[in-house]
Amino acid sequence: MNAISSLERDATLDRLERERFDCVIVGGGITGAGIAREAALRGLSVALLEARDFASGTSSRSSKLIHGGLRYLAMGDVSLVRSTALERKVIHRLAPHLAEPRWLVVPARSRAGLVKLRAAITTYEKLGAVAPEDRHRNWRRPELEQNEPLIRRELHPFACIYREYLTDDARLVLANLRAAVGAGATVVNYAAVTGLSTQSGRADGVRARCALSGRQLRVAARCVINAAGPWVDELRRLEDRSAPERLLLSLGIHVVLPHRRVPVRNMMILGTRDRRSIFVIPRGEIVYVGTTDTVYEPGAQTWPSIPRKDVEYLLEPLNRDLSVEPLVPEEVTAAWAGLRPLIAEPGKAPTEISRKDEVWIGPAGVVSIAGGKLTGYRPMARLALERAAKEHGLRLAAADGSDSPLPGGDFEGGLSSLARRLEETTGLDARRALRLASLYGREAAEVVERGPEPLVSGGVVLRGEVAFAVEKEGAATLEDVLYRRTRAALYVPEEREALLEPLSRALAARLGWSESERSAQCDSLRKRLAADLAFRQPEPAPS
Ligand code: FAD
């Protein structure tokens, strides 16, 4: 059984209090989820506590690429690039719906620029052991005109295309958490760790508080692993009040536009005025654009606000390099902001800092891990676990089953053939079938069985998604379902306002909410959605 059921939350909290675990992991982003899966597969008894919703931190705010990061090659980070480039194939094998191979187009201004680009991509492909059929290709004017006519060829007469993988970050986290549960882990969201319990100066568990019921918990464990992303330093201070700051937080934003306004056919990289690169990523009816990389001083938080100037910065390369009617911030239909938990390197700007990860052992034996990339979550998990095992004398079994597919990932033949099979067996149209297949993989059929009808007349989000989110994916609030399970807040902006009422009613029926609770959740979501797009109001001119 790999379900995280919100209907069995009390029993989960009871189990957390009753048992003594080999390790308790703090943080349910990709780092914590990866460690939980790896630890459970290697025979440890595992608990994981997440303060808010699973993936509600950085792991739902990324560019959603499983990639080695071509630009880190230029920074000389060869081992990081090799490891993440190789991981692409593994994640694709474990969950083909959450690592979909796509061509990424990189336009070039000159023949010399193209040659330089090809050299870098060739090295990247060697490091990632890319199969011959997946290797890069070059486009000159005629191919560009035919395959990606939106690029202004008078500025960019050449392009190189190479393979990267598109994921859904929050759903990758959920899939790993469910795999961990399938291997015996106990995981819970909305349970913030508020303190450590210690014996003779060594951490022997955590204290936590359930945000939904107020219940206080103590979870006993031989070892505590801190995987709290941007909050890692905060957690380290629970162990050692004077622990020095290790992290530099960097803000990255993305904006969503209707695909009809930016009708690119492939994923694309464009250059910015300060010589950075941004991604333009088509996904169904939308295109998203990102990202920025600026020091964020206010400290870790779940919903950093989105500066209008950052939105303008992202739109500028589209207006310059693509044949589109000028795009303005008021047309943005959704946006998200995330904080990178980078390992600080004094004197370096966020763009210059390596994306490597690091592990520290605190004075009470807490193992903290930060940095890294979504793509490298499996090697990061192994590293953290091996350090924890050494420090605490835990015996790790051979990683049996680490090659088994993640939930929903057990299908062959690629996403489009999965979607076609779904169309045939359920009668869904092509658009709905592809959306469901890419979110749920082979489990899309189970989602449809739970309720094939759209929640909004003519809409794409199905009633069955609510039941699936509650019974299998630990959804406990309206925000969980709209933002991180169906992803409608980002990918289906035209439907999301209309979804609030029917979605909240379906959730209220499953979770036993009162009418006042239901309407409070709707109100708070309306405020959340408005806050995401607050930058659309032009800032007042200085007086
Ligand atoms: P998080 O996802 O933030 O998880 C930490 C969790 O800990 C949070 O959910 C938080 O609520 C929880 N927590 C905090 N305090 C407590 C507590 N007291 N008790 C319990 N839980 C607690 N990587 C890629 O590979 N590809 C990309 O395309 C990519 N794009 C990116 C774009 C942007 C804009 C950003 C910001 C990052 C991007 N990354 C990308 C990097 C990647 O997203 C991060 O490295 C990764 O998501 C970090 O995951 P994490 O689990 O360490 O942190």
Short mmCIF file of N, CA and C in Angstrom, two decimals, residues 352-482:
data_model
loop_
_atom_site.label_atom_id
_atom_site.label_comp_id
_atom_site.label_asym_id
_atom_site.label_seq_id
_atom_site.Cartn_x
_atom_site.Cartn_y
_atom_site.Cartn_z
N GLU A 352 26.49 32.94 -9.50
CA GLU A 352 27.85 32.36 -9.57
C GLU A 352 28.02 31.20 -8.60
N ILE A 353 27.04 31.00 -7.72
CA ILE A 353 27.20 29.98 -6.68
C ILE A 353 26.90 28.59 -7.24
N SER A 354 27.76 27.64 -6.87
CA SER A 354 27.57 26.27 -7.33
C SER A 354 26.27 25.71 -6.77
N ARG A 355 25.64 24.82 -7.53
CA ARG A 355 24.40 24.18 -7.05
C ARG A 355 24.72 22.88 -6.32
N LYS A 356 25.94 22.75 -5.83
CA LYS A 356 26.30 21.51 -5.14
C LYS A 356 25.56 21.42 -3.79
N ASP A 357 25.49 20.19 -3.27
CA ASP A 357 24.84 20.02 -1.97
C ASP A 357 25.90 19.82 -0.90
N GLU A 358 25.46 19.94 0.34
CA GLU A 358 26.40 19.76 1.45
C GLU A 358 25.68 19.18 2.66
N VAL A 359 26.41 18.39 3.44
CA VAL A 359 25.83 17.78 4.65
C VAL A 359 26.64 18.27 5.85
N TRP A 360 25.93 18.62 6.94
CA TRP A 360 26.62 19.00 8.18
C TRP A 360 26.06 18.16 9.32
N ILE A 361 26.93 17.80 10.26
CA ILE A 361 26.46 17.10 11.46
C ILE A 361 26.57 18.10 12.61
N GLY A 362 25.45 18.34 13.29
CA GLY A 362 25.45 19.31 14.39
C GLY A 362 25.92 18.67 15.70
N PRO A 363 26.05 19.51 16.76
CA PRO A 363 26.59 19.01 18.04
C PRO A 363 25.71 17.94 18.69
N ALA A 364 24.40 17.92 18.39
CA ALA A 364 23.53 16.88 18.97
C ALA A 364 23.34 15.71 18.00
N GLY A 365 24.11 15.72 16.91
CA GLY A 365 24.07 14.60 15.97
C GLY A 365 23.03 14.75 14.86
N VAL A 366 22.37 15.92 14.79
CA VAL A 366 21.39 16.11 13.71
C VAL A 366 22.13 16.23 12.38
N VAL A 367 21.63 15.52 11.37
CA VAL A 367 22.24 15.55 10.04
C VAL A 367 21.45 16.54 9.19
N SER A 368 22.10 17.61 8.73
CA SER A 368 21.42 18.62 7.91
C SER A 368 21.94 18.54 6.49
N ILE A 369 21.04 18.64 5.52
CA ILE A 369 21.47 18.65 4.12
C ILE A 369 20.77 19.77 3.37
N ALA A 370 21.53 20.48 2.54
CA ALA A 370 20.93 21.57 1.75
C ALA A 370 21.69 21.73 0.44
N GLY A 371 21.19 22.67 -0.37
CA GLY A 371 21.79 22.91 -1.69
C GLY A 371 21.23 21.91 -2.69
N GLY A 372 21.96 21.70 -3.77
CA GLY A 372 21.56 20.69 -4.76
C GLY A 372 20.44 21.15 -5.67
N LYS A 373 19.94 20.19 -6.43
CA LYS A 373 18.89 20.46 -7.42
C LYS A 373 17.83 19.39 -7.27
N LEU A 374 16.65 19.70 -7.76
CA LEU A 374 15.58 18.71 -7.82
C LEU A 374 16.11 17.44 -8.52
N THR A 375 16.79 17.65 -9.64
CA THR A 375 17.26 16.54 -10.47
C THR A 375 18.19 15.59 -9.72
N GLY A 376 18.95 16.14 -8.77
CA GLY A 376 19.95 15.31 -8.08
C GLY A 376 19.43 14.73 -6.78
N TYR A 377 18.11 14.60 -6.65
CA TYR A 377 17.60 14.24 -5.32
C TYR A 377 18.01 12.84 -4.89
N ARG A 378 18.23 11.92 -5.82
CA ARG A 378 18.58 10.54 -5.40
C ARG A 378 20.02 10.47 -4.89
N PRO A 379 21.00 11.02 -5.62
CA PRO A 379 22.35 11.04 -5.03
C PRO A 379 22.40 11.81 -3.71
N MET A 380 21.63 12.89 -3.61
CA MET A 380 21.60 13.65 -2.34
C MET A 380 21.08 12.77 -1.21
N ALA A 381 20.04 12.01 -1.51
CA ALA A 381 19.44 11.15 -0.49
C ALA A 381 20.46 10.12 -0.02
N ARG A 382 21.18 9.53 -0.97
CA ARG A 382 22.18 8.52 -0.60
C ARG A 382 23.26 9.12 0.28
N LEU A 383 23.71 10.32 -0.11
CA LEU A 383 24.77 10.98 0.66
C LEU A 383 24.31 11.24 2.10
N ALA A 384 23.13 11.83 2.24
CA ALA A 384 22.63 12.17 3.59
C ALA A 384 22.49 10.91 4.43
N LEU A 385 21.97 9.88 3.80
CA LEU A 385 21.70 8.65 4.54
C LEU A 385 22.99 7.96 4.96
N GLU A 386 23.96 7.95 4.06
CA GLU A 386 25.23 7.29 4.41
C GLU A 386 25.93 8.04 5.55
N ARG A 387 25.85 9.39 5.52
CA ARG A 387 26.45 10.17 6.62
C ARG A 387 25.70 9.88 7.92
N ALA A 388 24.37 9.79 7.83
CA ALA A 388 23.55 9.54 9.03
C ALA A 388 23.86 8.16 9.59
N ALA A 389 24.01 7.18 8.69
CA ALA A 389 24.26 5.81 9.13
C ALA A 389 25.61 5.73 9.85
N LYS A 390 26.59 6.43 9.30
CA LYS A 390 27.94 6.41 9.90
C LYS A 390 27.90 7.06 11.29
N GLU A 391 27.25 8.21 11.35
CA GLU A 391 27.21 8.97 12.60
C GLU A 391 26.46 8.21 13.70
N HIS A 392 25.39 7.49 13.30
CA HIS A 392 24.49 6.91 14.31
C HIS A 392 24.52 5.38 14.34
N GLY A 393 25.44 4.79 13.63
CA GLY A 393 25.58 3.33 13.65
C GLY A 393 24.35 2.60 13.13
N LEU A 394 23.72 3.17 12.09
CA LEU A 394 22.54 2.49 11.49
C LEU A 394 23.04 1.53 10.43
N ARG A 395 22.41 0.36 10.34
CA ARG A 395 22.82 -0.60 9.29
C ARG A 395 21.95 -0.41 8.06
N LEU A 396 22.58 -0.13 6.93
CA LEU A 396 21.81 0.06 5.69
C LEU A 396 21.85 -1.22 4.88
N ALA A 397 20.68 -1.73 4.53
CA ALA A 397 20.61 -2.92 3.68
C ALA A 397 20.93 -2.50 2.24
N ALA A 398 21.15 -3.49 1.36
CA ALA A 398 21.33 -3.16 -0.06
C ALA A 398 20.04 -2.50 -0.54
N ALA A 399 20.17 -1.55 -1.50
CA ALA A 399 18.99 -0.77 -1.91
C ALA A 399 18.09 -1.61 -2.80
N ASP A 400 17.35 -2.52 -2.17
CA ASP A 400 16.45 -3.38 -2.92
C ASP A 400 15.26 -2.57 -3.41
N GLY A 401 14.95 -2.65 -4.67
CA GLY A 401 13.75 -1.96 -5.15
C GLY A 401 13.98 -0.51 -5.53
N SER A 402 15.26 -0.03 -5.44
CA SER A 402 15.43 1.39 -5.77
C SER A 402 15.24 1.63 -7.26
N ASP A 403 15.19 0.54 -8.04
CA ASP A 403 14.93 0.68 -9.47
C ASP A 403 13.46 0.47 -9.81
N SER A 404 12.62 0.17 -8.80
CA SER A 404 11.20 -0.05 -9.15
C SER A 404 10.55 1.28 -9.46
N PRO A 405 9.57 1.25 -10.37
CA PRO A 405 8.94 2.51 -10.77
C PRO A 405 8.27 3.21 -9.59
N LEU A 406 8.20 4.52 -9.68
CA LEU A 406 7.43 5.29 -8.69
C LEU A 406 5.94 5.08 -9.00
N PRO A 407 5.07 5.35 -8.04
CA PRO A 407 3.63 5.16 -8.31
C PRO A 407 3.21 5.89 -9.59
N GLY A 408 2.52 5.18 -10.45
CA GLY A 408 2.06 5.75 -11.72
C GLY A 408 3.08 5.59 -12.83
N GLY A 409 4.31 5.17 -12.49
CA GLY A 409 5.39 5.12 -13.49
C GLY A 409 5.54 3.79 -14.19
N ASP A 410 4.67 2.83 -13.88
CA ASP A 410 4.82 1.49 -14.46
C ASP A 410 4.07 1.36 -15.78
N PHE A 411 4.58 2.07 -16.79
CA PHE A 411 4.01 1.91 -18.13
C PHE A 411 5.10 2.05 -19.17
N GLU A 412 4.83 1.50 -20.34
CA GLU A 412 5.82 1.51 -21.43
C GLU A 412 5.26 2.33 -22.58
N GLY A 413 6.15 2.78 -23.43
CA GLY A 413 5.72 3.34 -24.71
C GLY A 413 5.54 4.84 -24.72
N GLY A 414 5.90 5.52 -23.63
CA GLY A 414 5.84 6.98 -23.63
C GLY A 414 4.48 7.54 -23.26
N LEU A 415 4.53 8.83 -22.97
CA LEU A 415 3.34 9.52 -22.46
C LEU A 415 2.21 9.58 -23.48
N SER A 416 2.56 9.84 -24.75
CA SER A 416 1.46 10.01 -25.71
C SER A 416 0.74 8.69 -25.96
N SER A 417 1.46 7.56 -25.92
CA SER A 417 0.70 6.32 -26.11
C SER A 417 -0.11 5.97 -24.86
N LEU A 418 0.41 6.34 -23.67
CA LEU A 418 -0.40 6.15 -22.46
C LEU A 418 -1.69 6.98 -22.57
N ALA A 419 -1.53 8.22 -23.04
CA ALA A 419 -2.71 9.11 -23.16
C ALA A 419 -3.70 8.54 -24.18
N ARG A 420 -3.18 7.98 -25.27
CA ARG A 420 -4.08 7.40 -26.28
C ARG A 420 -4.84 6.22 -25.71
N ARG A 421 -4.15 5.37 -24.93
CA ARG A 421 -4.84 4.22 -24.31
C ARG A 421 -5.93 4.72 -23.36
N LEU A 422 -5.63 5.80 -22.66
CA LEU A 422 -6.60 6.35 -21.71
C LEU A 422 -7.83 6.88 -22.46
N GLU A 423 -7.56 7.52 -23.60
CA GLU A 423 -8.65 8.02 -24.44
C GLU A 423 -9.56 6.85 -24.84
N GLU A 424 -8.92 5.76 -25.29
CA GLU A 424 -9.70 4.60 -25.78
C GLU A 424 -10.51 3.96 -24.66
N THR A 425 -9.88 3.82 -23.47
CA THR A 425 -10.57 3.06 -22.42
C THR A 425 -11.59 3.90 -21.66
N THR A 426 -11.39 5.22 -21.63
CA THR A 426 -12.30 6.04 -20.80
C THR A 426 -13.22 6.93 -21.62
N GLY A 427 -12.92 7.12 -22.90
CA GLY A 427 -13.73 8.01 -23.71
C GLY A 427 -13.40 9.49 -23.49
N LEU A 428 -12.35 9.77 -22.72
CA LEU A 428 -11.94 11.18 -22.55
C LEU A 428 -11.40 11.72 -23.88
N ASP A 429 -11.48 13.04 -24.09
CA ASP A 429 -10.90 13.57 -25.32
C ASP A 429 -9.38 13.69 -25.15
N ALA A 430 -8.70 13.97 -26.28
CA ALA A 430 -7.23 13.92 -26.29
C ALA A 430 -6.63 14.89 -25.27
N ARG A 431 -7.18 16.09 -25.17
CA ARG A 431 -6.58 17.09 -24.28
C ARG A 431 -6.68 16.65 -22.81
N ARG A 432 -7.86 16.17 -22.43
CA ARG A 432 -8.04 15.74 -21.03
C ARG A 432 -7.19 14.51 -20.73
N ALA A 433 -7.15 13.59 -21.71
CA ALA A 433 -6.38 12.35 -21.49
C ALA A 433 -4.90 12.67 -21.31
N LEU A 434 -4.36 13.57 -22.13
CA LEU A 434 -2.94 13.89 -22.02
C LEU A 434 -2.64 14.60 -20.70
N ARG A 435 -3.52 15.50 -20.31
CA ARG A 435 -3.31 16.19 -19.03
C ARG A 435 -3.26 15.17 -17.88
N LEU A 436 -4.24 14.26 -17.86
CA LEU A 436 -4.30 13.29 -16.76
C LEU A 436 -3.09 12.35 -16.80
N ALA A 437 -2.72 11.89 -18.00
CA ALA A 437 -1.59 10.96 -18.11
C ALA A 437 -0.31 11.64 -17.61
N SER A 438 -0.12 12.92 -17.94
CA SER A 438 1.14 13.52 -17.52
C SER A 438 1.14 13.84 -16.03
N LEU A 439 -0.01 14.02 -15.42
CA LEU A 439 -0.02 14.25 -13.97
C LEU A 439 0.05 12.94 -13.18
N TYR A 440 -0.71 11.92 -13.64
CA TYR A 440 -0.90 10.73 -12.81
C TYR A 440 -0.26 9.47 -13.40
N GLY A 441 0.28 9.53 -14.61
CA GLY A 441 0.86 8.34 -15.22
C GLY A 441 -0.21 7.25 -15.35
N ARG A 442 0.23 6.01 -15.06
CA ARG A 442 -0.70 4.90 -15.23
C ARG A 442 -1.88 4.98 -14.25
N GLU A 443 -1.73 5.71 -13.17
CA GLU A 443 -2.82 5.83 -12.20
C GLU A 443 -3.95 6.75 -12.70
N ALA A 444 -3.75 7.37 -13.87
CA ALA A 444 -4.81 8.24 -14.41
C ALA A 444 -6.13 7.46 -14.53
N ALA A 445 -6.04 6.18 -14.88
CA ALA A 445 -7.26 5.38 -15.04
C ALA A 445 -8.01 5.28 -13.70
N GLU A 446 -7.25 5.14 -12.60
CA GLU A 446 -7.88 5.09 -11.26
C GLU A 446 -8.55 6.41 -10.92
N VAL A 447 -7.93 7.51 -11.35
CA VAL A 447 -8.51 8.83 -11.10
C VAL A 447 -9.87 8.92 -11.80
N VAL A 448 -9.89 8.48 -13.06
CA VAL A 448 -11.13 8.55 -13.84
C VAL A 448 -12.20 7.66 -13.21
N GLU A 449 -11.79 6.48 -12.75
CA GLU A 449 -12.77 5.58 -12.10
C GLU A 449 -13.45 6.24 -10.91
N ARG A 450 -12.70 7.10 -10.20
CA ARG A 450 -13.26 7.75 -9.01
C ARG A 450 -14.22 8.88 -9.35
N GLY A 451 -14.32 9.28 -10.61
CA GLY A 451 -15.25 10.36 -10.98
C GLY A 451 -14.84 10.98 -12.28
N PRO A 452 -15.42 10.51 -13.41
CA PRO A 452 -14.97 10.97 -14.72
C PRO A 452 -15.50 12.35 -15.11
N GLU A 453 -16.47 12.89 -14.32
CA GLU A 453 -17.10 14.13 -14.78
C GLU A 453 -16.28 15.36 -14.36
N PRO A 454 -16.23 16.38 -15.25
CA PRO A 454 -15.50 17.60 -14.88
C PRO A 454 -16.20 18.31 -13.72
N LEU A 455 -15.42 18.97 -12.86
CA LEU A 455 -16.01 19.69 -11.74
C LEU A 455 -16.73 20.95 -12.22
N VAL A 456 -16.21 21.51 -13.32
CA VAL A 456 -16.83 22.71 -13.90
C VAL A 456 -17.28 22.31 -15.29
N SER A 457 -18.49 22.68 -15.65
CA SER A 457 -19.00 22.27 -16.96
C SER A 457 -18.01 22.66 -18.08
N GLY A 458 -17.64 21.69 -18.89
CA GLY A 458 -16.69 21.94 -19.99
C GLY A 458 -15.24 22.02 -19.55
N GLY A 459 -14.97 21.85 -18.25
CA GLY A 459 -13.61 22.02 -17.74
C GLY A 459 -12.77 20.76 -17.85
N VAL A 460 -11.50 20.86 -17.44
CA VAL A 460 -10.60 19.70 -17.57
C VAL A 460 -10.35 18.98 -16.25
N VAL A 461 -10.58 19.66 -15.12
CA VAL A 461 -10.30 19.02 -13.82
C VAL A 461 -11.48 18.13 -13.44
N LEU A 462 -11.18 16.86 -13.15
CA LEU A 462 -12.26 15.88 -12.92
C LEU A 462 -12.55 15.69 -11.44
N ARG A 463 -13.79 15.32 -11.15
CA ARG A 463 -14.20 15.04 -9.77
C ARG A 463 -13.30 13.98 -9.11
N GLY A 464 -12.92 12.97 -9.91
CA GLY A 464 -12.10 11.89 -9.38
C GLY A 464 -10.76 12.36 -8.83
N GLU A 465 -10.28 13.51 -9.29
CA GLU A 465 -8.99 14.01 -8.81
C GLU A 465 -9.05 14.41 -7.34
N VAL A 466 -10.25 14.84 -6.90
CA VAL A 466 -10.39 15.25 -5.49
C VAL A 466 -10.28 14.02 -4.60
N ALA A 467 -11.03 12.97 -4.95
CA ALA A 467 -11.00 11.75 -4.15
C ALA A 467 -9.58 11.18 -4.12
N PHE A 468 -8.94 11.16 -5.28
CA PHE A 468 -7.58 10.60 -5.37
C PHE A 468 -6.61 11.41 -4.50
N ALA A 469 -6.75 12.73 -4.55
CA ALA A 469 -5.86 13.60 -3.77
C ALA A 469 -6.01 13.35 -2.27
N VAL A 470 -7.25 13.14 -1.83
CA VAL A 470 -7.50 12.93 -0.39
C VAL A 470 -7.08 11.52 0.03
N GLU A 471 -7.46 10.54 -0.78
CA GLU A 471 -7.24 9.14 -0.36
C GLU A 471 -5.82 8.66 -0.57
N LYS A 472 -5.14 9.23 -1.58
CA LYS A 472 -3.83 8.67 -1.92
C LYS A 472 -2.68 9.65 -1.77
N GLU A 473 -3.00 10.97 -1.77
CA GLU A 473 -1.91 11.94 -1.84
C GLU A 473 -1.91 12.93 -0.68
N GLY A 474 -2.62 12.59 0.39
CA GLY A 474 -2.55 13.39 1.62
C GLY A 474 -3.06 14.82 1.52
N ALA A 475 -3.93 15.13 0.56
CA ALA A 475 -4.42 16.51 0.46
C ALA A 475 -5.37 16.80 1.62
N ALA A 476 -5.16 17.95 2.27
CA ALA A 476 -5.97 18.28 3.44
C ALA A 476 -6.63 19.65 3.32
N THR A 477 -6.25 20.44 2.33
CA THR A 477 -6.85 21.77 2.17
C THR A 477 -7.14 22.02 0.68
N LEU A 478 -7.92 23.07 0.46
CA LEU A 478 -8.26 23.47 -0.92
C LEU A 478 -6.98 23.86 -1.68
N GLU A 479 -6.09 24.56 -0.95
CA GLU A 479 -4.83 24.98 -1.59
C GLU A 479 -4.02 23.76 -2.06
N ASP A 480 -4.00 22.70 -1.24
CA ASP A 480 -3.23 21.50 -1.62
C ASP A 480 -3.71 20.98 -2.97
N VAL A 481 -5.03 20.93 -3.14
CA VAL A 481 -5.58 20.32 -4.36
C VAL A 481 -5.40 21.26 -5.56
N LEU A 482 -5.69 22.55 -5.35
CA LEU A 482 -5.63 23.48 -6.48
C LEU A 482 -4.19 23.76 -6.92
#
